[in-house]
Amino acid sequence: NAGVTQTPKFQVLKTGQSMTLQCAQDMNHEYMSWYRQDPGMGLRLIHYSVGAGITDQGEVPNGYNVSRSTTEDFPLRLLSAAPSQTSVYFCASNNRAPIGAGELFFGEGSRLTVL
Amino acid sequence: GIQVEQSPPDLILQEGANSTLRCNFSDSVNNLQWFHQNPWGQLINLFYIPSGTKQNGRLSATTVATERYSLLYISSSQTTDSGVYFCAVMNTGFQKLVFGTGTRLLVSP
């Protein structure tokens, strides 16, 4: 039972390069989301999805792209990396509760450095 | 949007001591969760507690939704309790979890 799996765990990019952070979950959860964690700022929501084919923006969506073609996968794309995107990225999934979303499960995180 | 404030920002305890962490939020919520981020960066869900009280071993949590706060109690703290504790809430009618900035706990032997 893998839970939420993120790859890669570490990545160094040059300004302007593009890359994709992969996220997969095997819990058949409807909701998936991407957060970034910066020192002193807690976790901020980048994008989220409430089901296959449905995505929406969070607090800090600029510079990131997502898609949700299957229930299991929710990749995060950086189209043209900038130093301000240096951060630790977490993917998460949660199931549906009687009202809204239920308990949240996180992947192990991906540390991205943009030079 | 909804505001989430956690207190205290930092806490240092001797092993065996008890502590209370607080989470205040500015609007009605239908989802509140507590997380522990260990020193290796892993985020673990401690409680899903939009209202009421739950206990899990030495940890317990209480949410008083009508008064817009939640408390996390840690009893007989251990060095493995060190890390950052986050509260996250979801506004009624919205689908986004909003995180507080956390309480950093250090438990010394």
mmCIF file of N, CA and C in Angstrom, chain A residues 2 9-10 21 25-27 30 34 38 57 62 70 87 89 91 99 105 108 112:
data_model
loop_
_atom_site.group_PDB
_atom_site.id
_atom_site.type_symbol
_atom_site.label_atom_id
_atom_site.label_comp_id
_atom_site.label_asym_id
_atom_site.label_seq_id
_atom_site.Cartn_x
_atom_site.Cartn_y
_atom_site.Cartn_z
ATOM 1 N N ALA A 2 1.115 1.865 -1.199
ATOM 2 C CA ALA A 2 2.094 2.929 -1.317
ATOM 3 C C ALA A 2 1.539 4.264 -0.830
ATOM 4 N N LYS A 9 12.431 13.248 -5.800
ATOM 5 C CA LYS A 9 12.545 13.783 -4.451
ATOM 6 C C LYS A 9 13.410 15.045 -4.434
ATOM 7 N N PHE A 10 14.342 15.128 -5.342
ATOM 8 C CA PHE A 10 15.216 16.294 -5.434
ATOM 9 C C PHE A 10 15.392 16.649 -6.902
ATOM 10 N N LEU A 21 6.639 17.503 -11.999
ATOM 11 C CA LEU A 21 6.647 16.714 -10.764
ATOM 12 C C LEU A 21 5.496 15.720 -10.870
ATOM 13 N N GLN A 25 -1.495 8.301 -6.576
ATOM 14 C CA GLN A 25 -2.059 7.735 -5.346
ATOM 15 C C GLN A 25 -2.828 6.470 -5.689
ATOM 16 N N ASP A 26 -2.791 5.529 -4.760
ATOM 17 C CA ASP A 26 -3.424 4.231 -5.000
ATOM 18 C C ASP A 26 -4.570 3.975 -4.031
ATOM 19 N N MET A 27 -5.145 5.063 -3.489
ATOM 20 C CA MET A 27 -6.224 4.931 -2.505
ATOM 21 C C MET A 27 -7.597 5.222 -3.112
ATOM 22 N N GLU A 30 -10.759 10.831 -4.597
ATOM 23 C CA GLU A 30 -11.249 11.753 -5.621
ATOM 24 C C GLU A 30 -10.449 13.042 -5.651
ATOM 25 N N TRP A 34 -1.778 20.024 -4.856
ATOM 26 C CA TRP A 34 -0.356 20.349 -4.768
ATOM 27 C C TRP A 34 -0.174 21.568 -3.873
ATOM 28 N N ASP A 38 7.293 26.990 1.983
ATOM 29 C CA ASP A 38 8.420 27.900 2.074
ATOM 30 C C ASP A 38 8.641 28.259 3.537
ATOM 31 N N GLN A 57 -7.664 26.407 -9.450
ATOM 32 C CA GLN A 57 -6.511 27.103 -8.904
ATOM 33 C C GLN A 57 -6.622 27.235 -7.397
ATOM 34 N N ASN A 62 0.253 30.777 -10.229
ATOM 35 C CA ASN A 62 0.999 31.330 -11.364
ATOM 36 C C ASN A 62 2.315 30.599 -11.578
ATOM 37 N N THR A 70 -6.512 10.898 -15.082
ATOM 38 C CA THR A 70 -6.951 9.683 -14.396
ATOM 39 C C THR A 70 -7.172 9.987 -12.929
ATOM 40 N N SER A 87 11.510 25.677 -3.716
ATOM 41 C CA SER A 87 10.603 25.363 -2.623
ATOM 42 C C SER A 87 10.571 23.850 -2.418
ATOM 43 N N TYR A 89 7.816 20.894 -2.507
ATOM 44 C CA TYR A 89 6.476 20.673 -3.051
ATOM 45 C C TYR A 89 5.900 19.374 -2.495
ATOM 46 N N CYS A 91 2.522 16.791 -2.733
ATOM 47 C CA CYS A 91 1.273 16.337 -3.330
ATOM 48 C C CYS A 91 0.446 15.691 -2.228
ATOM 49 N N ILE A 99 -19.453 15.939 4.223
ATOM 50 C CA ILE A 99 -19.485 17.303 3.714
ATOM 51 C C ILE A 99 -18.071 17.655 3.284
ATOM 52 N N PHE A 105 -3.852 13.039 2.979
ATOM 53 C CA PHE A 105 -2.629 12.243 3.048
ATOM 54 C C PHE A 105 -1.594 12.867 2.117
ATOM 55 N N GLU A 108 5.871 12.362 0.168
ATOM 56 C CA GLU A 108 7.059 12.657 0.963
ATOM 57 C C GLU A 108 7.715 13.981 0.603
ATOM 58 N N LEU A 112 12.835 21.297 -4.759
ATOM 59 C CA LEU A 112 13.217 21.870 -6.054
ATOM 60 C C LEU A 112 14.049 23.121 -5.832
#
